[in-house]
Amino acid sequence: MAKAPRSKKAPTKSPAEDSDFILHSLQDALEKDRRYDARKEQLLHFYEQMLLIRRFEERAGQLYGLGLIGGFCHLYIGQEAVAIGLQSALDGDKDSVITGYRDHGHMLAYGIDPKVIMAELTGREAGISKGKGGSMHMFSTEHKFYGGHGIVGAQVALGGGLALAHQYNDDGGLCLAYFGDGAANQGQVYETMNMAALWKLPIVFVVENNQYAMGTAVGRSSAETEFHRRGTAFRIPGMDVNGMDVLEVRQAAEIAFKHVRDGKGPVLMECNTYRYRGHSMSDPAKYRTREEVQDIREHKDPIEGIKKVLLENGSTEDELKAIDKDIRKTVTEAADFAENSPEPEASELYTDVLVEEY
């Protein structure tokens, strides 16, 4: 019996021969100038926003300790430069954001009212998800913020859907899809990368590599710890970014977002950062030493870094202390608002459960 003839296909160019396939091109652009040239007003805004996240999360930790926040609570302390650096470069009218369960910082970075976020954390009716989502499941379609997801890596596939919607509607928007180093080994992440590359979807995949996932160091859980290389198999250019420097993150955002908006397809950005607290409030973080955490705080803290830049650019200690005082007041007001807001009515259990009409 004769064998069936093999199908013939056009020869494929190797990456070295294909001028459109230069995986290091975006990294090369970043290396030429690693820091965003921010005006003083922008620097102050970055400082204010990062400090808001820090003080908000500190208060959330206190409320959790008092029993006013139940369930899981994952704090963003230490990672502030990532959210502010990236989201300050987004177009709030067009772009969308989706993330995992360490989501408070991302919502604050998008300009969402701290009061409704804190009310959600404490399970109050005034919360952004009516008190039914809590720490991990917060949404704001008005701000094009689509969660807050508790299933590790699931938000990446949904982010692919958001990017497809941007492309289909031709609205000029892109999707910023965050995930952590712990989610980087999930299969659905790579299925989404493959589709995004095939269809040139407008999406930036952002790995917030805080070094420990839930509690395992990246070197023990991942064979390839340079996560920005993970898109190589799908011809997605990668970027390796210092996630503790808000100006470097913002510069990387400028480069990556332009690439995507020019219709060249997705980007994979790794922001190397560090969380000071445990994975969640119930995690004692015994897998690392206090000395390690203290060393990062003293030498690489993102807020102290931008504070130093501000002082070099003419800001005074008194000016920065006044900003901190105002932010503490804002956070106190948010906490008071949450504590004094009523819990949802029992009937609220049955709303927003099923979409009955399409």
PDB file of C-alpha atoms in Angstrom, residues 65-352:
ATOM      1  CA  GLY A  65      -6.021  41.945  62.658  1.00  0.00           C
ATOM      2  CA  LEU A  66      -9.079  43.472  64.341  1.00  0.00           C
ATOM      3  CA  GLY A  67     -11.368  40.992  62.604  1.00  0.00           C
ATOM      4  CA  LEU A  68     -13.046  43.630  60.431  1.00  0.00           C
ATOM      5  CA  ILE A  69     -11.774  42.004  57.233  1.00  0.00           C
ATOM      6  CA  GLY A  70     -12.544  38.326  56.832  1.00  0.00           C
ATOM      7  CA  GLY A  71     -11.402  35.605  54.473  1.00  0.00           C
ATOM      8  CA  PHE A  72      -8.173  36.044  52.554  1.00  0.00           C
ATOM      9  CA  CYS A  73      -6.310  39.326  52.318  1.00  0.00           C
ATOM     10  CA  HIS A  74      -3.242  39.696  50.100  1.00  0.00           C
ATOM     11  CA  LEU A  75      -1.336  42.950  50.602  1.00  0.00           C
ATOM     12  CA  TYR A  76       0.637  44.802  47.924  1.00  0.00           C
ATOM     13  CA  ILE A  77       3.217  46.421  50.209  1.00  0.00           C
ATOM     14  CA  GLY A  78       6.564  46.619  48.404  1.00  0.00           C
ATOM     15  CA  GLN A  79       5.178  46.234  44.879  1.00  0.00           C
ATOM     16  CA  GLU A  80       3.743  49.736  44.478  1.00  0.00           C
ATOM     17  CA  ALA A  81       6.099  50.837  41.695  1.00  0.00           C
ATOM     18  CA  VAL A  82       4.748  48.199  39.315  1.00  0.00           C
ATOM     19  CA  ALA A  83       1.106  49.256  39.414  1.00  0.00           C
ATOM     20  CA  ILE A  84       1.835  52.993  39.376  1.00  0.00           C
ATOM     21  CA  GLY A  85       4.537  52.810  36.716  1.00  0.00           C
ATOM     22  CA  LEU A  86       2.375  50.791  34.342  1.00  0.00           C
ATOM     23  CA  GLN A  87      -1.085  52.169  34.953  1.00  0.00           C
ATOM     24  CA  SER A  88       0.012  55.805  34.869  1.00  0.00           C
ATOM     25  CA  ALA A  89       0.811  55.174  31.184  1.00  0.00           C
ATOM     26  CA  LEU A  90      -2.601  53.714  30.310  1.00  0.00           C
ATOM     27  CA  ASP A  91      -5.475  55.499  28.596  1.00  0.00           C
ATOM     28  CA  GLY A  92      -8.263  55.301  31.164  1.00  0.00           C
ATOM     29  CA  ASP A  93     -10.926  55.813  28.501  1.00  0.00           C
ATOM     30  CA  LYS A  94      -9.850  52.890  26.322  1.00  0.00           C
ATOM     31  CA  ASP A  95      -7.564  50.420  28.088  1.00  0.00           C
ATOM     32  CA  SER A  96      -8.535  47.573  30.407  1.00  0.00           C
ATOM     33  CA  VAL A  97      -6.827  45.947  33.382  1.00  0.00           C
ATOM     34  CA  ILE A  98      -7.234  42.468  34.841  1.00  0.00           C
ATOM     35  CA  THR A  99      -5.294  40.880  37.681  1.00  0.00           C
ATOM     36  CA  GLY A 100      -5.166  38.133  40.280  1.00  0.00           C
ATOM     37  CA  TYR A 101      -6.171  38.326  43.916  1.00  0.00           C
ATOM     38  CA  ARG A 102      -3.484  40.814  45.077  1.00  0.00           C
ATOM     39  CA  ASP A 103      -5.640  43.525  43.593  1.00  0.00           C
ATOM     40  CA  HIS A 104      -6.104  46.451  45.998  1.00  0.00           C
ATOM     41  CA  GLY A 105      -3.022  48.270  44.699  1.00  0.00           C
ATOM     42  CA  HIS A 106      -4.084  47.909  41.082  1.00  0.00           C
ATOM     43  CA  MET A 107      -7.494  49.408  41.837  1.00  0.00           C
ATOM     44  CA  LEU A 108      -5.986  52.346  43.701  1.00  0.00           C
ATOM     45  CA  ALA A 109      -3.533  52.878  40.840  1.00  0.00           C
ATOM     46  CA  TYR A 110      -6.503  53.189  38.505  1.00  0.00           C
ATOM     47  CA  GLY A 111      -7.910  56.069  40.549  1.00  0.00           C
ATOM     48  CA  ILE A 112     -10.781  54.156  42.145  1.00  0.00           C
ATOM     49  CA  ASP A 113     -12.112  55.680  45.389  1.00  0.00           C
ATOM     50  CA  PRO A 114     -10.321  54.226  48.461  1.00  0.00           C
ATOM     51  CA  LYS A 115     -13.610  54.377  50.375  1.00  0.00           C
ATOM     52  CA  VAL A 116     -15.416  51.890  48.143  1.00  0.00           C
ATOM     53  CA  ILE A 117     -12.374  49.611  48.076  1.00  0.00           C
ATOM     54  CA  MET A 118     -12.099  49.571  51.875  1.00  0.00           C
ATOM     55  CA  ALA A 119     -15.855  49.064  52.149  1.00  0.00           C
ATOM     56  CA  GLU A 120     -15.518  46.041  49.898  1.00  0.00           C
ATOM     57  CA  LEU A 121     -12.684  44.642  52.002  1.00  0.00           C
ATOM     58  CA  THR A 122     -14.887  44.876  55.081  1.00  0.00           C
ATOM     59  CA  GLY A 123     -17.897  43.334  53.326  1.00  0.00           C
ATOM     60  CA  ARG A 124     -20.096  46.429  53.321  1.00  0.00           C
ATOM     61  CA  GLU A 125     -22.985  47.338  51.058  1.00  0.00           C
ATOM     62  CA  ALA A 126     -21.144  50.441  49.853  1.00  0.00           C
ATOM     63  CA  GLY A 127     -18.286  48.307  48.559  1.00  0.00           C
ATOM     64  CA  ILE A 128     -17.453  48.304  44.892  1.00  0.00           C
ATOM     65  CA  SER A 129     -18.861  44.757  44.556  1.00  0.00           C
ATOM     66  CA  LYS A 130     -21.604  45.411  47.136  1.00  0.00           C
ATOM     67  CA  GLY A 131     -19.595  43.681  49.827  1.00  0.00           C
ATOM     68  CA  LYS A 132     -19.884  40.283  48.170  1.00  0.00           C
ATOM     69  CA  GLY A 133     -16.433  40.073  46.599  1.00  0.00           C
ATOM     70  CA  GLY A 134     -14.179  40.990  49.474  1.00  0.00           C
ATOM     71  CA  SER A 135     -10.435  41.312  49.056  1.00  0.00           C
ATOM     72  CA  MET A 136     -10.003  39.050  46.032  1.00  0.00           C
ATOM     73  CA  HIS A 137     -12.966  39.793  43.781  1.00  0.00           C
ATOM     74  CA  MET A 138     -13.365  43.476  43.042  1.00  0.00           C
ATOM     75  CA  PHE A 139     -14.554  44.891  39.733  1.00  0.00           C
ATOM     76  CA  SER A 140     -15.311  48.245  38.145  1.00  0.00           C
ATOM     77  CA  THR A 141     -16.588  48.067  34.597  1.00  0.00           C
ATOM     78  CA  GLU A 142     -16.836  51.866  34.697  1.00  0.00           C
ATOM     79  CA  HIS A 143     -13.049  52.010  35.045  1.00  0.00           C
ATOM     80  CA  LYS A 144     -12.519  48.978  32.784  1.00  0.00           C
ATOM     81  CA  PHE A 145     -11.054  47.075  35.723  1.00  0.00           C
ATOM     82  CA  TYR A 146     -12.113  43.429  35.425  1.00  0.00           C
ATOM     83  CA  GLY A 147     -10.909  41.862  38.672  1.00  0.00           C
ATOM     84  CA  GLY A 148      -9.615  40.483  41.092  1.00  0.00           C
ATOM     85  CA  HIS A 149      -9.558  36.656  40.386  1.00  0.00           C
ATOM     86  CA  GLY A 150      -8.940  33.886  42.888  1.00  0.00           C
ATOM     87  CA  ILE A 151      -8.072  31.090  40.453  1.00  0.00           C
ATOM     88  CA  VAL A 152      -4.327  31.225  39.827  1.00  0.00           C
ATOM     89  CA  GLY A 153      -3.630  32.264  36.240  1.00  0.00           C
ATOM     90  CA  ALA A 154      -7.285  32.353  35.186  1.00  0.00           C
ATOM     91  CA  GLN A 155      -7.213  36.105  34.703  1.00  0.00           C
ATOM     92  CA  VAL A 156      -4.653  35.742  31.904  1.00  0.00           C
ATOM     93  CA  ALA A 157      -7.060  33.814  29.681  1.00  0.00           C
ATOM     94  CA  LEU A 158      -9.799  36.336  30.457  1.00  0.00           C
ATOM     95  CA  GLY A 159      -7.322  39.086  29.616  1.00  0.00           C
ATOM     96  CA  GLY A 160      -6.897  37.483  26.224  1.00  0.00           C
ATOM     97  CA  GLY A 161     -10.649  37.805  25.777  1.00  0.00           C
ATOM     98  CA  LEU A 162     -10.549  41.472  26.748  1.00  0.00           C
ATOM     99  CA  ALA A 163      -7.761  42.047  24.226  1.00  0.00           C
ATOM    100  CA  LEU A 164      -9.790  40.279  21.541  1.00  0.00           C
ATOM    101  CA  ALA A 165     -12.723  42.584  22.351  1.00  0.00           C
ATOM    102  CA  HIS A 166     -10.469  45.637  21.958  1.00  0.00           C
ATOM    103  CA  GLN A 167      -9.323  44.312  18.588  1.00  0.00           C
ATOM    104  CA  TYR A 168     -12.825  43.329  17.438  1.00  0.00           C
ATOM    105  CA  ASN A 169     -14.331  46.680  18.435  1.00  0.00           C
ATOM    106  CA  ASP A 170     -11.351  48.537  16.962  1.00  0.00           C
ATOM    107  CA  ASP A 171     -11.431  50.872  19.961  1.00  0.00           C
ATOM    108  CA  GLY A 172      -7.682  51.459  20.138  1.00  0.00           C
ATOM    109  CA  GLY A 173      -7.440  49.993  23.622  1.00  0.00           C
ATOM    110  CA  LEU A 174      -5.114  47.384  25.055  1.00  0.00           C
ATOM    111  CA  CYS A 175      -5.392  44.966  27.941  1.00  0.00           C
ATOM    112  CA  LEU A 176      -2.892  44.916  30.798  1.00  0.00           C
ATOM    113  CA  ALA A 177      -2.970  41.405  32.278  1.00  0.00           C
ATOM    114  CA  TYR A 178      -1.092  40.902  35.531  1.00  0.00           C
ATOM    115  CA  PHE A 179      -0.022  37.551  36.955  1.00  0.00           C
ATOM    116  CA  GLY A 180       2.599  36.400  39.414  1.00  0.00           C
ATOM    117  CA  ASP A 181       5.636  34.160  39.237  1.00  0.00           C
ATOM    118  CA  GLY A 182       3.528  31.444  40.867  1.00  0.00           C
ATOM    119  CA  ALA A 183       0.983  31.599  38.038  1.00  0.00           C
ATOM    120  CA  ALA A 184       3.694  31.600  35.372  1.00  0.00           C
ATOM    121  CA  ASN A 185       3.676  27.796  35.146  1.00  0.00           C
ATOM    122  CA  GLN A 186      -0.057  27.505  34.471  1.00  0.00           C
ATOM    123  CA  GLY A 187      -0.989  25.988  31.120  1.00  0.00           C
ATOM    124  CA  GLN A 188      -3.742  28.484  30.375  1.00  0.00           C
ATOM    125  CA  VAL A 189      -1.145  31.270  30.445  1.00  0.00           C
ATOM    126  CA  TYR A 190       0.674  29.726  27.486  1.00  0.00           C
ATOM    127  CA  GLU A 191      -2.481  28.860  25.591  1.00  0.00           C
ATOM    128  CA  THR A 192      -3.404  32.531  25.823  1.00  0.00           C
ATOM    129  CA  MET A 193       0.064  33.649  24.742  1.00  0.00           C
ATOM    130  CA  ASN A 194      -0.139  31.403  21.692  1.00  0.00           C
ATOM    131  CA  MET A 195      -3.508  32.780  20.617  1.00  0.00           C
ATOM    132  CA  ALA A 196      -2.468  36.355  21.358  1.00  0.00           C
ATOM    133  CA  ALA A 197       0.614  35.982  19.181  1.00  0.00           C
ATOM    134  CA  LEU A 198      -1.310  34.300  16.354  1.00  0.00           C
ATOM    135  CA  TRP A 199      -3.936  37.031  16.260  1.00  0.00           C
ATOM    136  CA  LYS A 200      -1.630  39.917  17.256  1.00  0.00           C
ATOM    137  CA  LEU A 201      -3.906  40.798  20.137  1.00  0.00           C
ATOM    138  CA  PRO A 202      -3.345  44.121  21.935  1.00  0.00           C
ATOM    139  CA  ILE A 203      -2.232  42.741  25.286  1.00  0.00           C
ATOM    140  CA  VAL A 204       0.701  43.226  27.645  1.00  0.00           C
ATOM    141  CA  PHE A 205       1.349  40.211  29.861  1.00  0.00           C
ATOM    142  CA  VAL A 206       2.942  41.404  33.107  1.00  0.00           C
ATOM    143  CA  VAL A 207       4.667  38.972  35.454  1.00  0.00           C
ATOM    144  CA  GLU A 208       4.905  40.546  38.898  1.00  0.00           C
ATOM    145  CA  ASN A 209       7.804  38.426  40.067  1.00  0.00           C
ATOM    146  CA  ASN A 210       7.847  38.953  43.832  1.00  0.00           C
ATOM    147  CA  GLN A 211      10.260  36.015  44.176  1.00  0.00           C
ATOM    148  CA  TYR A 212       8.181  33.644  46.323  1.00  0.00           C
ATOM    149  CA  ALA A 213       4.753  32.971  44.767  1.00  0.00           C
ATOM    150  CA  MET A 214       2.745  31.640  47.710  1.00  0.00           C
ATOM    151  CA  GLY A 215       5.814  30.581  49.656  1.00  0.00           C
ATOM    152  CA  THR A 216       8.272  28.831  47.359  1.00  0.00           C
ATOM    153  CA  ALA A 217      11.295  30.633  45.950  1.00  0.00           C
ATOM    154  CA  VAL A 218      11.261  30.859  42.150  1.00  0.00           C
ATOM    155  CA  GLY A 219      14.482  28.838  41.902  1.00  0.00           C
ATOM    156  CA  ARG A 220      12.764  25.877  43.536  1.00  0.00           C
ATOM    157  CA  SER A 221       9.546  26.029  41.514  1.00  0.00           C
ATOM    158  CA  SER A 222      10.548  27.150  38.025  1.00  0.00           C
ATOM    159  CA  ALA A 223      13.115  25.628  35.668  1.00  0.00           C
ATOM    160  CA  GLU A 224      13.339  28.935  33.801  1.00  0.00           C
ATOM    161  CA  THR A 225      13.424  31.791  36.288  1.00  0.00           C
ATOM    162  CA  GLU A 226      13.902  34.521  33.664  1.00  0.00           C
ATOM    163  CA  PHE A 227      10.176  34.860  33.098  1.00  0.00           C
ATOM    164  CA  HIS A 228      10.498  37.467  30.347  1.00  0.00           C
ATOM    165  CA  ARG A 229      11.900  34.652  28.175  1.00  0.00           C
ATOM    166  CA  ARG A 230       8.740  32.598  28.485  1.00  0.00           C
ATOM    167  CA  GLY A 231       7.198  34.123  25.355  1.00  0.00           C
ATOM    168  CA  THR A 232      10.039  32.979  23.096  1.00  0.00           C
ATOM    169  CA  ALA A 233       8.168  29.906  21.843  1.00  0.00           C
ATOM    170  CA  PHE A 234       5.321  32.158  20.729  1.00  0.00           C
ATOM    171  CA  ARG A 235       7.518  34.850  19.169  1.00  0.00           C
ATOM    172  CA  ILE A 236       6.516  37.359  21.859  1.00  0.00           C
ATOM    173  CA  PRO A 237       9.215  39.909  22.749  1.00  0.00           C
ATOM    174  CA  GLY A 238      10.121  40.050  26.414  1.00  0.00           C
ATOM    175  CA  MET A 239      11.233  42.803  28.754  1.00  0.00           C
ATOM    176  CA  ASP A 240      13.195  42.482  31.991  1.00  0.00           C
ATOM    177  CA  VAL A 241      12.303  45.400  34.262  1.00  0.00           C
ATOM    178  CA  ASN A 242      13.309  46.563  37.734  1.00  0.00           C
ATOM    179  CA  GLY A 243       9.912  46.575  39.401  1.00  0.00           C
ATOM    180  CA  MET A 244      11.235  48.495  42.410  1.00  0.00           C
ATOM    181  CA  ASP A 245      11.906  51.633  40.323  1.00  0.00           C
ATOM    182  CA  VAL A 246       8.727  53.406  39.230  1.00  0.00           C
ATOM    183  CA  LEU A 247      10.604  55.440  36.601  1.00  0.00           C
ATOM    184  CA  GLU A 248      12.029  52.322  34.969  1.00  0.00           C
ATOM    185  CA  VAL A 249       8.609  50.648  35.006  1.00  0.00           C
ATOM    186  CA  ARG A 250       7.030  53.714  33.410  1.00  0.00           C
ATOM    187  CA  GLN A 251       9.742  53.812  30.732  1.00  0.00           C
ATOM    188  CA  ALA A 252       9.155  50.132  29.980  1.00  0.00           C
ATOM    189  CA  ALA A 253       5.428  50.837  29.754  1.00  0.00           C
ATOM    190  CA  GLU A 254       5.997  53.578  27.181  1.00  0.00           C
ATOM    191  CA  ILE A 255       7.987  51.167  24.997  1.00  0.00           C
ATOM    192  CA  ALA A 256       5.689  48.168  25.399  1.00  0.00           C
ATOM    193  CA  PHE A 257       2.432  50.048  24.951  1.00  0.00           C
ATOM    194  CA  LYS A 258       3.653  51.713  21.761  1.00  0.00           C
ATOM    195  CA  HIS A 259       4.621  48.308  20.350  1.00  0.00           C
ATOM    196  CA  VAL A 260       1.133  46.972  21.067  1.00  0.00           C
ATOM    197  CA  ARG A 261      -0.725  50.060  19.866  1.00  0.00           C
ATOM    198  CA  ASP A 262       1.234  49.923  16.600  1.00  0.00           C
ATOM    199  CA  GLY A 263      -0.437  46.581  15.906  1.00  0.00           C
ATOM    200  CA  LYS A 264       2.664  44.453  16.434  1.00  0.00           C
ATOM    201  CA  GLY A 265       1.064  42.044  18.889  1.00  0.00           C
ATOM    202  CA  PRO A 266       1.624  41.166  22.535  1.00  0.00           C
ATOM    203  CA  VAL A 267       4.515  41.875  24.883  1.00  0.00           C
ATOM    204  CA  LEU A 268       5.656  39.872  27.912  1.00  0.00           C
ATOM    205  CA  MET A 269       7.058  42.079  30.664  1.00  0.00           C
ATOM    206  CA  GLU A 270       8.682  40.752  33.828  1.00  0.00           C
ATOM    207  CA  CYS A 271       8.726  43.236  36.695  1.00  0.00           C
ATOM    208  CA  ASN A 272      11.098  42.013  39.387  1.00  0.00           C
ATOM    209  CA  THR A 273       9.688  43.185  42.678  1.00  0.00           C
ATOM    210  CA  TYR A 274       9.311  42.079  46.291  1.00  0.00           C
ATOM    211  CA  ARG A 275       6.473  41.830  48.777  1.00  0.00           C
ATOM    212  CA  TYR A 276       7.317  42.721  52.360  1.00  0.00           C
ATOM    213  CA  ARG A 277       4.418  40.843  53.928  1.00  0.00           C
ATOM    214  CA  GLY A 278       3.558  37.159  53.607  1.00  0.00           C
ATOM    215  CA  HIS A 279       1.576  35.775  50.704  1.00  0.00           C
ATOM    216  CA  SER A 280      -1.580  36.589  52.636  1.00  0.00           C
ATOM    217  CA  MET A 281      -2.306  37.851  56.129  1.00  0.00           C
ATOM    218  CA  SER A 282      -2.322  34.245  57.371  1.00  0.00           C
ATOM    219  CA  ASP A 283       1.213  33.567  56.091  1.00  0.00           C
ATOM    220  CA  PRO A 284       4.043  33.918  58.652  1.00  0.00           C
ATOM    221  CA  ALA A 285       6.601  33.900  55.776  1.00  0.00           C
ATOM    222  CA  LYS A 286       9.046  31.542  57.494  1.00  0.00           C
ATOM    223  CA  TYR A 287      10.576  30.634  54.129  1.00  0.00           C
ATOM    224  CA  ARG A 288      12.754  33.767  54.180  1.00  0.00           C
ATOM    225  CA  THR A 289      14.766  35.623  56.782  1.00  0.00           C
ATOM    226  CA  ARG A 290      13.944  38.904  58.444  1.00  0.00           C
ATOM    227  CA  GLU A 291      17.367  40.120  57.389  1.00  0.00           C
ATOM    228  CA  GLU A 292      16.494  39.583  53.724  1.00  0.00           C
ATOM    229  CA  VAL A 293      13.302  41.618  54.010  1.00  0.00           C
ATOM    230  CA  GLN A 294      15.044  44.367  55.959  1.00  0.00           C
ATOM    231  CA  ASP A 295      17.804  44.585  53.364  1.00  0.00           C
ATOM    232  CA  ILE A 296      15.241  45.157  50.597  1.00  0.00           C
ATOM    233  CA  ARG A 297      13.433  47.769  52.695  1.00  0.00           C
ATOM    234  CA  GLU A 298      16.635  49.672  53.384  1.00  0.00           C
ATOM    235  CA  HIS A 299      18.215  49.553  49.946  1.00  0.00           C
ATOM    236  CA  LYS A 300      15.510  48.991  47.307  1.00  0.00           C
ATOM    237  CA  ASP A 301      12.233  50.359  48.679  1.00  0.00           C
ATOM    238  CA  PRO A 302      10.312  51.880  45.740  1.00  0.00           C
ATOM    239  CA  ILE A 303       8.842  54.764  47.733  1.00  0.00           C
ATOM    240  CA  GLU A 304      12.158  55.740  49.276  1.00  0.00           C
ATOM    241  CA  GLY A 305      13.637  55.572  45.780  1.00  0.00           C
ATOM    242  CA  ILE A 306      11.207  58.091  44.295  1.00  0.00           C
ATOM    243  CA  LYS A 307      11.480  60.220  47.444  1.00  0.00           C
ATOM    244  CA  LYS A 308      15.228  60.493  46.853  1.00  0.00           C
ATOM    245  CA  VAL A 309      14.609  61.621  43.258  1.00  0.00           C
ATOM    246  CA  LEU A 310      12.140  64.251  44.469  1.00  0.00           C
ATOM    247  CA  LEU A 311      14.581  65.632  47.013  1.00  0.00           C
ATOM    248  CA  GLU A 312      17.236  65.849  44.308  1.00  0.00           C
ATOM    249  CA  ASN A 313      14.762  67.778  42.148  1.00  0.00           C
ATOM    250  CA  GLY A 314      14.000  70.458  44.707  1.00  0.00           C
ATOM    251  CA  SER A 315      11.245  69.030  46.902  1.00  0.00           C
ATOM    252  CA  THR A 316      11.643  69.492  50.638  1.00  0.00           C
ATOM    253  CA  GLU A 317      11.209  67.052  53.512  1.00  0.00           C
ATOM    254  CA  ASP A 318       8.386  69.224  54.876  1.00  0.00           C
ATOM    255  CA  GLU A 319       6.577  69.104  51.516  1.00  0.00           C
ATOM    256  CA  LEU A 320       6.778  65.313  51.396  1.00  0.00           C
ATOM    257  CA  LYS A 321       5.722  64.975  55.043  1.00  0.00           C
ATOM    258  CA  ALA A 322       2.652  67.082  54.263  1.00  0.00           C
ATOM    259  CA  ILE A 323       1.751  64.705  51.417  1.00  0.00           C
ATOM    260  CA  ASP A 324       2.088  61.724  53.756  1.00  0.00           C
ATOM    261  CA  LYS A 325      -0.120  63.454  56.334  1.00  0.00           C
ATOM    262  CA  ASP A 326      -2.839  64.110  53.745  1.00  0.00           C
ATOM    263  CA  ILE A 327      -2.726  60.506  52.546  1.00  0.00           C
ATOM    264  CA  ARG A 328      -2.985  59.157  56.078  1.00  0.00           C
ATOM    265  CA  LYS A 329      -6.076  61.326  56.490  1.00  0.00           C
ATOM    266  CA  THR A 330      -7.561  59.937  53.262  1.00  0.00           C
ATOM    267  CA  VAL A 331      -6.959  56.372  54.401  1.00  0.00           C
ATOM    268  CA  THR A 332      -8.423  57.067  57.858  1.00  0.00           C
ATOM    269  CA  GLU A 333     -11.535  58.495  56.213  1.00  0.00           C
ATOM    270  CA  ALA A 334     -11.802  55.398  54.026  1.00  0.00           C
ATOM    271  CA  ALA A 335     -11.531  53.115  57.059  1.00  0.00           C
ATOM    272  CA  ASP A 336     -14.106  55.143  59.007  1.00  0.00           C
ATOM    273  CA  PHE A 337     -16.446  55.105  56.015  1.00  0.00           C
ATOM    274  CA  ALA A 338     -16.140  51.335  55.761  1.00  0.00           C
ATOM    275  CA  GLU A 339     -16.635  50.686  59.471  1.00  0.00           C
ATOM    276  CA  ASN A 340     -19.726  52.898  59.582  1.00  0.00           C
ATOM    277  CA  SER A 341     -21.334  51.482  56.435  1.00  0.00           C
ATOM    278  CA  PRO A 342     -24.068  48.841  56.779  1.00  0.00           C
ATOM    279  CA  GLU A 343     -23.631  45.241  55.719  1.00  0.00           C
ATOM    280  CA  PRO A 344     -25.617  44.073  52.673  1.00  0.00           C
ATOM    281  CA  GLU A 345     -29.211  42.980  53.147  1.00  0.00           C
ATOM    282  CA  ALA A 346     -29.747  39.222  53.149  1.00  0.00           C
ATOM    283  CA  SER A 347     -31.689  39.559  49.877  1.00  0.00           C
ATOM    284  CA  GLU A 348     -28.470  40.736  48.216  1.00  0.00           C
ATOM    285  CA  LEU A 349     -27.357  37.091  48.212  1.00  0.00           C
ATOM    286  CA  TYR A 350     -29.672  36.492  45.264  1.00  0.00           C
ATOM    287  CA  THR A 351     -28.695  39.432  43.064  1.00  0.00           C
ATOM    288  CA  ASP A 352     -26.050  39.443  40.327  1.00  0.00           C
TER     289      ASP A 352
END
